Coordinates of C-alpha atoms and ligand atoms in Angstrom, one line a residue:
M357 CA 2.3 16.8 9.7
I358 CA 4.4 18.6 12.2
R359 CA 8.0 19.3 11.2
Y360 CA 9.6 20.6 14.3
K361 CA 13.1 19.7 13.0
Q362 CA 12.6 22.1 10.1
Q363 CA 11.3 24.7 12.5
A364 CA 14.4 24.5 14.6
A365 CA 16.6 24.7 11.5
E366 CA 14.7 27.8 10.3
M367 CA 15.3 29.5 13.6
L368 CA 19.0 28.8 13.4
T369 CA 19.6 29.5 9.8
P370 CA 19.7 33.4 10.0
L371 CA 22.5 33.1 12.5
L372 CA 24.6 30.8 10.3
D373 CA 25.7 31.0 6.8
E374 CA 24.2 27.7 5.7
D375 CA 20.9 26.8 4.2
A376 CA 18.1 25.3 6.3
G377 CA 18.3 21.9 4.8
A378 CA 21.9 21.5 5.8
V379 CA 21.2 22.8 9.3
A380 CA 18.3 20.3 9.7
E381 CA 20.7 17.5 8.7
S382 CA 23.1 18.4 11.4
L383 CA 20.5 18.4 14.2
V384 CA 20.8 15.5 16.6
K385 CA 18.7 13.8 19.2
P386 CA 20.2 14.5 22.7
P387 CA 21.2 11.5 24.6
R388 CA 19.0 12.2 27.6
P389 CA 15.5 13.7 27.7
E390 CA 16.4 16.4 30.2
M391 CA 18.7 17.7 27.5
G392 CA 15.8 18.7 25.3
D393 CA 14.4 17.2 22.1
L394 CA 16.9 18.4 19.5
G395 CA 20.5 19.5 19.7
F396 CA 22.6 21.6 17.5
P397 CA 26.3 20.6 17.8
C398 CA 28.7 23.6 17.6
F399 CA 32.0 21.8 16.9
Q400 CA 32.2 22.6 13.2
L401 CA 31.2 26.2 13.6
A402 CA 33.8 26.4 16.4
R403 CA 36.6 25.4 13.9
K404 CA 35.4 27.8 11.4
R405 CA 35.0 30.7 13.8
K406 CA 38.1 29.7 15.8
S407 CA 36.3 30.0 19.1
P408 CA 35.5 27.3 21.7
P409 CA 32.3 25.4 20.9
A410 CA 30.7 26.1 24.3
K411 CA 31.1 29.8 23.7
I412 CA 29.5 29.5 20.2
A413 CA 26.6 27.6 21.8
L414 CA 26.0 30.4 24.3
D415 CA 26.2 33.1 21.6
L416 CA 23.7 31.2 19.4
A417 CA 21.3 30.5 22.2
E418 CA 21.3 34.2 23.2
G419 CA 20.2 35.1 19.7
L420 CA 17.4 32.7 19.7
S421 CA 14.1 33.3 21.3
P422 CA 11.3 30.9 20.4
P423 CA 8.1 32.7 19.5
A424 CA 5.4 32.5 22.1
G425 CA 2.8 29.9 21.3
G426 CA 5.2 28.1 19.0
I427 CA 6.3 24.5 19.1
F428 CA 9.4 25.2 21.2
A429 CA 9.1 26.2 24.8
R430 CA 12.7 27.0 25.3
V431 CA 16.2 27.1 23.7
A432 CA 19.3 26.8 25.8
A433 CA 23.0 26.3 25.5
E434 CA 24.5 23.3 27.3
G435 CA 28.2 22.7 26.8
P436 CA 28.9 22.6 23.1
Y437 CA 25.2 22.2 22.1
V438 CA 22.3 24.4 21.6
N439 CA 19.3 22.4 22.8
F440 CA 15.7 22.9 21.8
Y441 CA 12.8 21.9 24.1
L442 CA 9.4 21.1 22.6
D443 CA 6.3 22.4 24.3
P444 CA 4.3 19.3 24.9
V445 CA 1.0 21.1 24.8
R446 CA 1.7 22.6 21.4
L447 CA 3.2 19.4 20.2
G448 CA 0.0 17.5 21.1
E449 CA -2.1 20.1 19.3
A450 CA 0.1 20.1 16.2
T451 CA 0.3 16.3 16.1
V452 CA -3.1 15.0 17.1
G453 CA -5.1 17.9 15.7
P454 CA -4.4 17.2 12.0
I455 CA -4.9 13.4 12.5
L456 CA -8.4 13.9 13.9
A457 CA -9.3 16.7 11.5
D458 CA -8.7 14.3 8.6
P459 CA -8.8 10.7 9.9
E460 CA -9.4 9.2 6.4
D461 CA -6.2 10.7 5.2
W462 CA -4.0 9.7 8.1
G463 CA -1.2 7.4 6.8
S464 CA -1.7 8.4 3.2
S465 CA 0.7 10.6 1.2
A466 CA 1.3 11.6 -2.3
A467 CA 5.0 10.8 -2.1
G468 CA 4.9 8.2 -4.9
A469 CA 2.3 9.9 -7.1
G470 CA 2.8 9.4 -10.8
R471 CA 5.1 6.4 -10.3
T472 CA 4.3 2.7 -10.9
A473 CA 5.5 -0.3 -8.9
V474 CA 5.0 -3.8 -10.2
I475 CA 5.1 -6.1 -7.1
E476 CA 5.3 -9.8 -7.7
Y477 CA 4.7 -12.0 -4.7
S478 CA 3.3 -15.3 -3.5
S479 CA 4.0 -17.1 -6.8
P480 CA 3.6 -20.7 -5.5
N481 CA 4.1 -23.8 -7.6
I482 CA 0.6 -25.0 -7.9
A483 CA -1.3 -28.3 -8.3
K484 CA -0.7 -28.9 -4.6
P485 CA -1.9 -27.2 -1.5
L486 CA 0.0 -24.1 -0.3
G487 CA 2.8 -25.0 2.0
V488 CA 3.2 -22.9 5.2
H489 CA 6.4 -21.3 4.0
H490 CA 4.5 -19.5 1.2
I491 CA 3.0 -17.2 3.8
R492 CA 6.3 -15.3 3.8
S493 CA 6.3 -14.0 0.3
T494 CA 2.5 -13.7 0.4
M495 CA 2.3 -11.4 3.4
L496 CA 5.5 -9.4 2.8
G497 CA 4.4 -8.7 -0.8
A498 CA 0.8 -7.8 0.1
A499 CA 2.1 -5.5 2.9
L500 CA 4.5 -3.8 0.4
A501 CA 1.7 -3.4 -2.1
R502 CA -0.4 -1.6 0.6
I503 CA 2.4 0.5 1.8
Y504 CA 3.3 1.7 -1.7
R505 CA -0.4 2.3 -2.5
A506 CA -0.8 4.4 0.7
R507 CA 2.2 6.4 -0.4
G508 CA 0.5 7.3 -3.7
W509 CA 2.1 4.8 -6.1
R510 CA 0.2 3.0 -8.7
V511 CA 0.7 -0.6 -7.7
V512 CA 0.4 -3.6 -10.0
E513 CA 0.3 -6.9 -8.1
M514 CA 1.5 -10.0 -9.9
N515 CA 1.4 -13.7 -9.0
H516 CA 3.9 -15.6 -11.0
L517 CA 2.3 -19.1 -10.5
G518 CA 4.5 -22.1 -11.2
D519 CA 1.8 -23.5 -13.4
W520 CA 4.0 -25.3 -16.1
G521 CA 6.4 -28.1 -15.8
T522 CA 6.8 -31.9 -15.4
T523 CA 4.7 -31.9 -12.3
F524 CA 1.7 -31.6 -14.5
G525 CA 2.8 -34.6 -16.5
Q526 CA 3.1 -36.6 -13.3
L527 CA -0.4 -35.6 -12.2
M528 CA -1.8 -36.6 -15.6
V529 CA -0.3 -40.1 -15.3
A530 CA -1.7 -40.6 -11.8
Y531 CA -5.1 -39.1 -12.9
K532 CA -5.4 -41.4 -15.9
R533 CA -4.7 -44.5 -13.6
K534 CA -7.2 -43.3 -11.1
E535 CA -9.7 -42.7 -13.9
G536 CA -9.5 -46.4 -14.8
E537 CA -10.6 -47.2 -11.3
D538 CA -13.1 -44.4 -10.7
P539 CA -14.1 -42.7 -14.0
S540 CA -16.1 -39.9 -12.3
Q541 CA -13.4 -38.8 -9.9
P542 CA -13.9 -35.2 -8.8
V543 CA -10.8 -33.0 -8.8
D544 CA -10.0 -30.6 -6.1
V545 CA -6.8 -29.5 -4.5
H546 CA -6.8 -32.3 -2.0
S547 CA -7.3 -35.0 -4.5
L548 CA -4.5 -33.4 -6.5
L549 CA -2.3 -33.9 -3.5
R550 CA -3.3 -37.5 -3.4
L551 CA -2.5 -37.9 -7.0
Y552 CA 0.8 -36.3 -6.5
L553 CA 1.7 -38.6 -3.6
R554 CA 0.4 -41.6 -5.5
Y555 CA 2.6 -40.8 -8.5
H556 CA 5.7 -40.5 -6.4
A557 CA 4.9 -43.7 -4.4
E558 CA 4.4 -45.7 -7.6
A559 CA 7.3 -44.1 -9.4
E560 CA 9.7 -45.5 -6.8
A561 CA 8.7 -49.0 -7.8
E562 CA 8.1 -48.5 -11.5
A563 CA 11.0 -47.3 -13.5
G564 CA 8.9 -46.5 -16.6
L565 CA 6.6 -44.0 -14.9
A566 CA 8.9 -41.0 -15.1
G567 CA 9.1 -41.5 -18.9
E568 CA 5.3 -41.6 -19.0
A569 CA 5.1 -38.4 -17.1
R570 CA 7.5 -36.7 -19.4
A571 CA 5.5 -37.9 -22.4
W572 CA 2.3 -36.4 -21.0
F573 CA 4.1 -33.1 -20.4
K574 CA 5.4 -33.2 -24.0
R575 CA 1.8 -33.7 -25.1
L576 CA 0.9 -30.7 -23.1
E577 CA 3.6 -28.6 -24.7
D578 CA 2.6 -29.8 -28.1
G579 CA -1.0 -28.6 -27.6
D580 CA -2.6 -32.1 -27.2
P581 CA -6.3 -31.3 -26.4
E582 CA -6.7 -34.0 -23.6
A583 CA -3.5 -32.8 -21.9
A584 CA -4.6 -29.2 -22.2
R585 CA -8.0 -30.1 -20.8
L586 CA -6.5 -31.7 -17.7
W587 CA -4.0 -28.9 -17.3
R588 CA -6.9 -26.4 -17.3
I589 CA -8.8 -28.4 -14.7
F590 CA -5.7 -28.8 -12.4
R591 CA -4.9 -25.2 -12.7
D592 CA -8.4 -23.9 -12.1
E593 CA -8.9 -26.1 -9.0
S594 CA -5.5 -25.0 -7.6
V595 CA -6.3 -21.3 -8.1
K596 CA -9.7 -21.7 -6.6
A597 CA -8.1 -23.2 -3.5
L598 CA -5.5 -20.5 -3.4
K599 CA -8.1 -17.8 -3.5
R600 CA -9.9 -19.3 -0.5
L601 CA -6.6 -19.0 1.4
Y602 CA -5.8 -15.6 0.2
D603 CA -9.3 -14.5 1.3
R604 CA -8.5 -15.6 4.8
L605 CA -5.3 -13.6 4.7
G606 CA -6.9 -10.5 3.3
V607 CA -4.9 -10.8 0.1
H608 CA -6.5 -10.0 -3.2
F609 CA -4.8 -10.2 -6.5
P610 CA -6.7 -8.6 -9.4
E611 CA -7.6 -11.2 -12.0
E612 CA -5.0 -9.9 -14.4
G613 CA -2.4 -10.5 -11.7
Y614 CA -2.6 -14.3 -12.1
K615 CA -0.1 -14.7 -14.8
G616 CA 1.9 -17.8 -14.2
E617 CA 4.8 -19.3 -16.1
A618 CA 2.5 -20.8 -18.7
F619 CA 1.3 -17.3 -19.7
Y620 CA 4.7 -16.6 -21.2
N621 CA 4.8 -19.7 -23.4
D622 CA 4.1 -17.9 -26.6
R623 CA 6.5 -15.0 -25.8
L624 CA 9.5 -17.2 -25.3
E625 CA 10.5 -17.2 -29.0
A626 CA 10.5 -13.5 -29.1
T627 CA 12.7 -13.4 -26.0
L628 CA 15.0 -15.9 -27.6
A629 CA 15.2 -13.8 -30.7
G630 CA 16.1 -10.8 -28.7
L631 CA 18.9 -12.6 -27.0
R632 CA 20.2 -14.0 -30.3
G633 CA 20.0 -10.6 -31.9
R634 CA 22.3 -9.2 -29.2
G635 CA 24.7 -12.1 -29.8
L636 CA 24.2 -13.2 -26.2
L637 CA 23.3 -16.9 -26.8
K638 CA 26.1 -19.5 -26.5
E639 CA 25.8 -23.2 -27.1
S640 CA 27.0 -25.4 -24.3
E641 CA 26.6 -29.2 -24.4
G642 CA 23.5 -28.8 -26.6
A643 CA 21.9 -26.2 -24.3
L644 CA 21.7 -22.4 -24.9
V645 CA 23.1 -20.2 -22.2
V646 CA 24.1 -16.6 -21.6
D647 CA 27.7 -16.4 -20.5
L648 CA 28.0 -14.4 -17.3
E649 CA 31.5 -15.3 -16.3
P650 CA 32.8 -11.7 -16.6
W651 CA 30.4 -10.9 -13.8
G652 CA 31.5 -13.8 -11.7
M653 CA 28.3 -15.8 -12.2
P654 CA 27.6 -19.2 -13.7
P655 CA 25.9 -19.0 -17.1
C656 CA 22.2 -18.3 -17.3
L657 CA 20.5 -21.3 -18.7
I658 CA 18.0 -20.3 -21.5
R659 CA 17.1 -23.5 -23.2
K660 CA 17.8 -27.1 -22.2
S661 CA 19.3 -29.6 -24.6
D662 CA 15.9 -31.2 -25.1
G663 CA 14.5 -27.9 -26.2
A664 CA 12.6 -27.2 -23.0
S665 CA 12.6 -23.5 -22.1
I666 CA 13.3 -22.9 -18.5
Y667 CA 12.6 -20.9 -15.5
A668 CA 15.0 -18.0 -16.3
T669 CA 13.7 -17.6 -19.8
R670 CA 10.2 -17.2 -18.5
D671 CA 11.5 -14.5 -16.1
L672 CA 13.1 -12.7 -18.9
A673 CA 9.9 -12.8 -20.9
S674 CA 7.8 -11.8 -17.9
A675 CA 10.1 -8.8 -17.2
E676 CA 9.7 -7.7 -20.8
Y677 CA 5.9 -8.1 -20.6
R678 CA 5.7 -6.2 -17.4
Y679 CA 7.7 -3.3 -18.7
E680 CA 5.8 -3.2 -22.0
T681 CA 2.5 -3.3 -20.2
Y682 CA 3.0 -1.2 -17.1
R683 CA 6.1 1.0 -17.8
F684 CA 7.2 0.4 -14.2
D685 CA 9.4 2.7 -12.2
R686 CA 10.2 -0.2 -9.8
S687 CA 9.7 -3.9 -10.3
L688 CA 9.9 -6.0 -7.1
Y689 CA 10.3 -9.7 -6.8
V690 CA 9.4 -10.9 -3.3
V691 CA 11.1 -14.2 -3.4
A692 CA 13.2 -16.2 -0.9
N693 CA 16.9 -15.6 -0.3
Q694 CA 17.7 -18.9 -2.0
Q695 CA 16.9 -17.5 -5.4
E696 CA 19.4 -14.7 -5.1
L697 CA 21.7 -15.9 -7.8
H698 CA 18.9 -16.6 -10.1
F699 CA 17.7 -13.0 -10.0
R700 CA 21.2 -11.6 -10.3
Q701 CA 21.5 -13.6 -13.4
V702 CA 18.2 -12.6 -14.8
F703 CA 18.7 -8.9 -14.0
K704 CA 22.2 -8.9 -15.5
T705 CA 20.9 -10.6 -18.7
L706 CA 18.2 -8.0 -19.0
E707 CA 20.9 -5.4 -18.7
L708 CA 22.9 -7.1 -21.4
M709 CA 19.8 -7.2 -23.6
G710 CA 20.1 -3.4 -23.5
Y711 CA 17.0 -2.7 -21.4
P712 CA 17.5 0.6 -19.7
W713 CA 14.9 -0.4 -17.1
A714 CA 16.9 -3.5 -16.0
G715 CA 18.2 -1.5 -13.0
R716 CA 14.6 -0.9 -11.8
C717 CA 14.2 -4.6 -11.0
E718 CA 14.8 -5.6 -7.4
H719 CA 14.9 -8.9 -5.7
V720 CA 13.2 -8.3 -2.3
K721 CA 14.5 -11.4 -0.6
F722 CA 13.7 -12.9 2.7
G723 CA 14.8 -15.6 5.1
M724 CA 13.4 -18.9 6.1
L725 CA 10.4 -19.7 8.2
S726 CA 11.0 -22.6 10.6
F727 CA 9.1 -24.1 13.5
G728 CA 10.5 -24.7 16.9
P729 CA 10.5 -28.2 18.1
G730 CA 7.0 -29.5 18.9
V731 CA 5.1 -26.8 17.0
F732 CA 4.3 -29.2 14.1
G733 CA 6.4 -32.2 14.8
E734 CA 9.1 -33.1 12.4
A735 CA 7.2 -32.5 9.2
A736 CA 7.9 -28.9 8.9
A737 CA 11.6 -29.4 9.2
T738 CA 11.9 -31.3 5.9
G739 CA 9.2 -29.6 4.0
S740 CA 9.0 -32.2 1.3
T741 CA 5.6 -32.5 -0.3
R742 CA 6.7 -35.6 -2.0
R743 CA 7.0 -37.6 1.2
G744 CA 3.8 -36.0 2.5
R745 CA 5.9 -34.2 5.0
V746 CA 5.0 -30.6 4.4
V747 CA 2.9 -28.5 6.7
F748 CA 0.2 -26.8 4.8
L749 CA -0.7 -23.2 5.4
E750 CA -4.3 -24.0 5.9
E751 CA -3.5 -26.4 8.8
V752 CA -1.4 -23.8 10.5
L753 CA -4.1 -21.2 10.2
D754 CA -6.7 -23.6 11.5
R755 CA -4.6 -24.6 14.4
A756 CA -3.9 -20.9 15.2
V757 CA -7.6 -20.1 15.1
E758 CA -8.4 -22.9 17.5
K759 CA -5.7 -21.7 19.9
A760 CA -6.9 -18.1 19.7
R761 CA -10.4 -19.2 20.4
R762 CA -9.3 -20.9 23.6
L763 CA -7.3 -17.8 24.6
I764 CA -10.3 -15.5 24.0
V765 CA -12.7 -17.7 26.0
D766 CA -10.2 -18.0 28.8
N767 CA -9.7 -14.2 28.8
A768 CA -13.4 -13.2 28.6
R769 CA -14.4 -11.1 31.5
S770 CA -18.0 -12.2 31.5
P771 CA -19.8 -15.2 30.0
G772 CA -21.4 -14.6 26.6
E773 CA -18.5 -12.3 25.7
P774 CA -17.3 -11.6 23.1
A775 CA -20.4 -11.7 21.0
D776 CA -18.8 -13.5 18.1
P777 CA -16.0 -15.7 19.4
D778 CA -15.6 -17.5 16.1
G779 CA -15.2 -14.4 14.1
L780 CA -12.8 -12.9 16.6
A781 CA -10.8 -16.1 16.8
E782 CA -10.3 -16.1 13.1
K783 CA -9.0 -12.5 13.2
V784 CA -6.7 -13.1 16.1
G785 CA -5.5 -16.6 15.1
V786 CA -4.7 -15.5 11.5
G787 CA -3.3 -12.2 12.9
A788 CA -0.9 -14.1 15.2
V789 CA 0.5 -16.1 12.3
V790 CA 0.7 -13.2 9.9
F791 CA 2.3 -10.8 12.4
S792 CA 5.2 -13.3 13.0
E793 CA 6.3 -12.4 9.4
F794 CA 7.0 -8.9 10.5
L795 CA 8.7 -9.3 13.8
Q796 CA 12.2 -9.1 12.3
R797 CA 13.8 -7.7 9.2
R798 CA 12.8 -9.8 6.3
Q799 CA 16.2 -11.2 5.5
K800 CA 16.4 -12.9 8.9
D801 CA 15.1 -16.4 9.4
V802 CA 11.9 -16.6 11.4
S803 CA 11.5 -19.2 14.1
F804 CA 7.8 -19.6 14.9
T805 CA 6.5 -20.6 18.3
W806 CA 2.9 -20.5 19.5
E807 CA 3.9 -18.9 22.8
R808 CA 5.4 -15.9 21.0
A809 CA 2.8 -15.6 18.3
L810 CA -0.2 -15.6 20.7
N811 CA 1.3 -13.7 23.6
L812 CA -1.2 -11.1 24.5
H813 CA 1.4 -9.2 26.5
G814 CA 4.4 -9.5 24.3
D815 CA 5.5 -8.5 20.8
S816 CA 2.7 -10.1 18.9
G817 CA -0.2 -9.4 16.5
P818 CA -2.7 -10.3 19.2
Y819 CA -1.1 -7.8 21.6
L820 CA -1.6 -5.0 19.1
Q821 CA -5.1 -6.2 18.3
Y822 CA -5.8 -6.3 22.0
T823 CA -4.5 -2.8 22.5
H824 CA -6.6 -1.6 19.7
A825 CA -9.7 -3.2 21.2
R826 CA -9.0 -1.6 24.6
L827 CA -8.7 1.9 23.0
S828 CA -12.0 1.3 21.2
S829 CA -13.6 0.2 24.4
M830 CA -12.4 3.4 26.1
L831 CA -13.9 5.4 23.3
R832 CA -17.2 3.5 23.6
R833 CA -17.3 4.1 27.4
Y834 CA -16.6 7.8 26.9
G835 CA -19.8 7.7 24.8
K836 CA -19.3 11.1 23.2
P837 CA -17.8 12.0 19.8
V838 CA -14.2 12.8 20.1
N839 CA -13.4 16.5 20.0
P840 CA -10.6 17.1 17.5
A841 CA -9.7 20.4 19.1
P842 CA -9.9 19.9 22.8
D843 CA -8.2 22.2 25.3
W844 CA -4.7 20.9 25.0
E845 CA -3.6 22.8 28.1
A846 CA -5.4 20.2 30.1
L847 CA -2.6 17.8 29.3
A848 CA 0.1 20.2 30.5
G849 CA 2.5 18.5 32.8
G850 CA 1.3 15.1 31.6
S851 CA 3.3 12.3 30.2
F852 CA 2.0 12.3 26.7
K853 CA 5.0 13.8 25.0
D854 CA 6.4 10.4 24.0
I855 CA 3.2 9.5 22.4
F856 CA 3.0 12.7 20.4
L857 CA 6.6 12.2 19.2
A858 CA 5.8 8.7 18.1
L859 CA 2.6 9.8 16.3
S860 CA 4.4 12.5 14.5
E861 CA 6.9 9.9 13.1
Y862 CA 4.4 7.6 11.5
P863 CA 4.6 9.0 7.9
E864 CA 8.3 8.9 8.1
V865 CA 8.3 5.3 9.1
M866 CA 6.1 4.4 6.2
G867 CA 8.5 6.2 3.9
Q868 CA 11.4 4.2 5.3
A869 CA 9.4 1.0 5.0
E870 CA 8.9 1.8 1.3
A871 CA 12.5 2.8 0.7
E872 CA 13.9 -0.3 2.3
N873 CA 11.0 -2.6 1.2
E874 CA 10.8 -3.5 4.9
P875 CA 7.3 -3.8 6.3
S876 CA 8.8 -4.9 9.6
L877 CA 9.6 -1.2 10.3
V878 CA 5.9 -0.6 10.5
A879 CA 5.4 -3.5 12.9
A880 CA 8.2 -2.3 15.1
Y881 CA 6.7 1.1 15.1
L882 CA 3.3 -0.1 16.1
L883 CA 4.7 -2.2 19.0
D884 CA 6.6 0.9 20.2
L885 CA 3.5 3.1 19.9
A886 CA 1.4 0.6 21.9
A887 CA 4.1 0.3 24.5
R888 CA 4.2 4.1 24.9
F889 CA 0.5 4.2 25.4
N890 CA 0.5 1.4 27.9
R891 CA 3.2 3.1 29.9
V892 CA 1.1 6.3 30.1
Y893 CA -2.1 4.3 30.8
T894 CA -0.7 2.3 33.6
D895 CA 1.0 5.4 35.1
K896 CA -0.6 6.2 38.5
E897 CA -0.8 9.9 37.6
N898 CA -3.4 8.9 34.9
H899 CA -5.5 6.5 36.8
R900 CA -9.2 6.9 36.2
F901 CA -8.4 7.8 32.7
L902 CA -11.9 8.8 31.7
S903 CA -13.5 10.1 34.9
G904 CA -13.1 13.4 36.6
D905 CA -12.3 16.6 34.8
E906 CA -14.2 16.7 31.5
R907 CA -11.5 19.0 30.0
L908 CA -8.9 16.4 30.8
A909 CA -10.9 13.4 29.6
A910 CA -11.7 15.1 26.3
A911 CA -8.0 15.8 25.6
R912 CA -7.0 12.3 26.7
L913 CA -9.6 10.7 24.5
A914 CA -8.5 12.7 21.5
V915 CA -5.1 11.2 22.0
V916 CA -6.6 7.7 22.4
E917 CA -8.5 8.2 19.1
A918 CA -5.3 9.2 17.3
I919 CA -3.4 6.2 18.6
R920 CA -6.4 3.9 17.7
L921 CA -6.5 5.3 14.1
T922 CA -2.7 4.7 13.8
L923 CA -2.9 1.2 15.1
S924 CA -5.8 0.4 12.9
H925 CA -4.1 1.8 9.8
G926 CA -0.8 0.1 10.5
L927 CA -2.4 -3.3 11.3
G928 CA -4.3 -2.9 8.0
L929 CA -1.1 -2.3 6.1
L930 CA 0.3 -5.5 7.5
G931 CA -2.8 -7.5 6.8
L932 CA -4.2 -7.8 10.3
A933 CA -7.7 -7.1 11.4
A934 CA -8.2 -4.5 14.1
P935 CA -11.0 -5.8 16.3
E936 CA -13.2 -3.3 18.2
S937 CA -13.5 -5.5 21.2
M938 CA -11.7 -8.5 22.4
Ligands
LIG344 N1 7.4 -20.6 -8.2 C1 8.7 -20.3 -7.7 C2 8.9 -21.2 -6.4 O1 7.9 -21.6 -5.8 C3 8.8 -18.9 -7.3 C4 8.7 -17.9 -8.4 C5 9.4 -16.6 -8.1 N2 9.1 -15.6 -9.1 C6 9.8 -15.5 -10.2 N3 9.5 -14.5 -11.0 N4 10.7 -16.3 -10.5 O2 10.0 -21.4 -6.1

């Protein structure tokens, strides 16, 4: 990739007594385009050399002459700055050339080679359909996994299912009652939901039911075969339904990634022994806790007074398992803001247990998803499955697809187009919902509206998909293979520089997204790239983009292809399809 900043620094270095790295650091972006593309401020040097900054700038500029055919057309002093002006033609060549020469590789790097990231995400409580809010962890985590992988990391994706707990006892009670009425009842995720609702309706009237549910869960914990059989069925059905949804979202955990809370059952004793061995366990009202008061946190609950192991203990056991198995360099937990304290407690406890890798664990937290009034009625606002007032992810996707289908049909230029409206509606509808997850930094709350999500001309997934489809259609109309080395001079005086600059920044943006665990940076980048292209495309100077001079068309189409590749790659990272036509 082109590194014009380094090149400017290398030109300056012989004139200063600093190394190129430090010089590159001090280069700034001038406030206005007519002041060049990079500026070197001379204030510091002025103090050192006891001479006015403007004079220093003049002296430096005098000593610099950019080599002919290089990336810089001109270097000039302006006030206290030495400004560098990129040559747009060379910039195009240096940016687009390598992308087209190796399109498969565009967006990949080896930055993370040799390092392992465990990324845990989605992690729903199962035995009921997935609520819409689960899309946040699912899409953020899947995007991070793709970004890390593209940057050369070994990535292990984990789904810490909530597949153990009294809910299962409750379902068993309701199932057994239903069995009395209908012995051959089939089980799927929807009937599980009905069982769940039935249990809670009946439990309100029947005081004894909660005790029955606890008793069933106890049987499960004690290894009772009937309880274990039912648990297995409930779990398998839930996972099957989950996978159908994940498929629609383009999310694929490897089979070994499905390790829910139950998986750690037979490791809890060892974890407990480790805590005890370090003298960390304290008794408190019959329960076992780790005291975290010196760190300003409430105690971490390890075992309840009735002997039940709990959430945090399973997180300690799973962290140990993950480290033993994968020797991670980073271990990410993509989980909502609300669990901040929980993870601080868990990570601190791991540290107290003496694990040197405790500091590699990171809670990648995110804000809430809410719906504006009228999007889904009141249901979404309460989000309580128990009252049957939760919006399920599947419903949201279906609704989005239906709306996208209407949008596509209304937008079609001629009847019979597009060829496969259903397939396209699925991509655009799901893409609209998914992209909403990336519109803002993850810790901000997301307020979802259909208008925004499906706006073909605003900051939305469909807008990017539409731009991608338009670029693809231009390439089809051009009808010839794209020349990766066109005559770049044809674009001299054109307005492509902004696009070249943006393209050259893509790898850096991915690096930043990795460093901050922030896929929204990729989304913002893609929106900006698309906007830059649309500005050039609608510019009068460029009308009749494809026709006329073949030299010009070839160079323009090379740029179009580079943008298309970038959009397609970036959309893929975020989990959106990039349709060829729309
Ligand atoms: N199942 C939990 C929930 O739905 C989230 C699990 C988060 N991951 C973890 N390792 N604790 O709230």
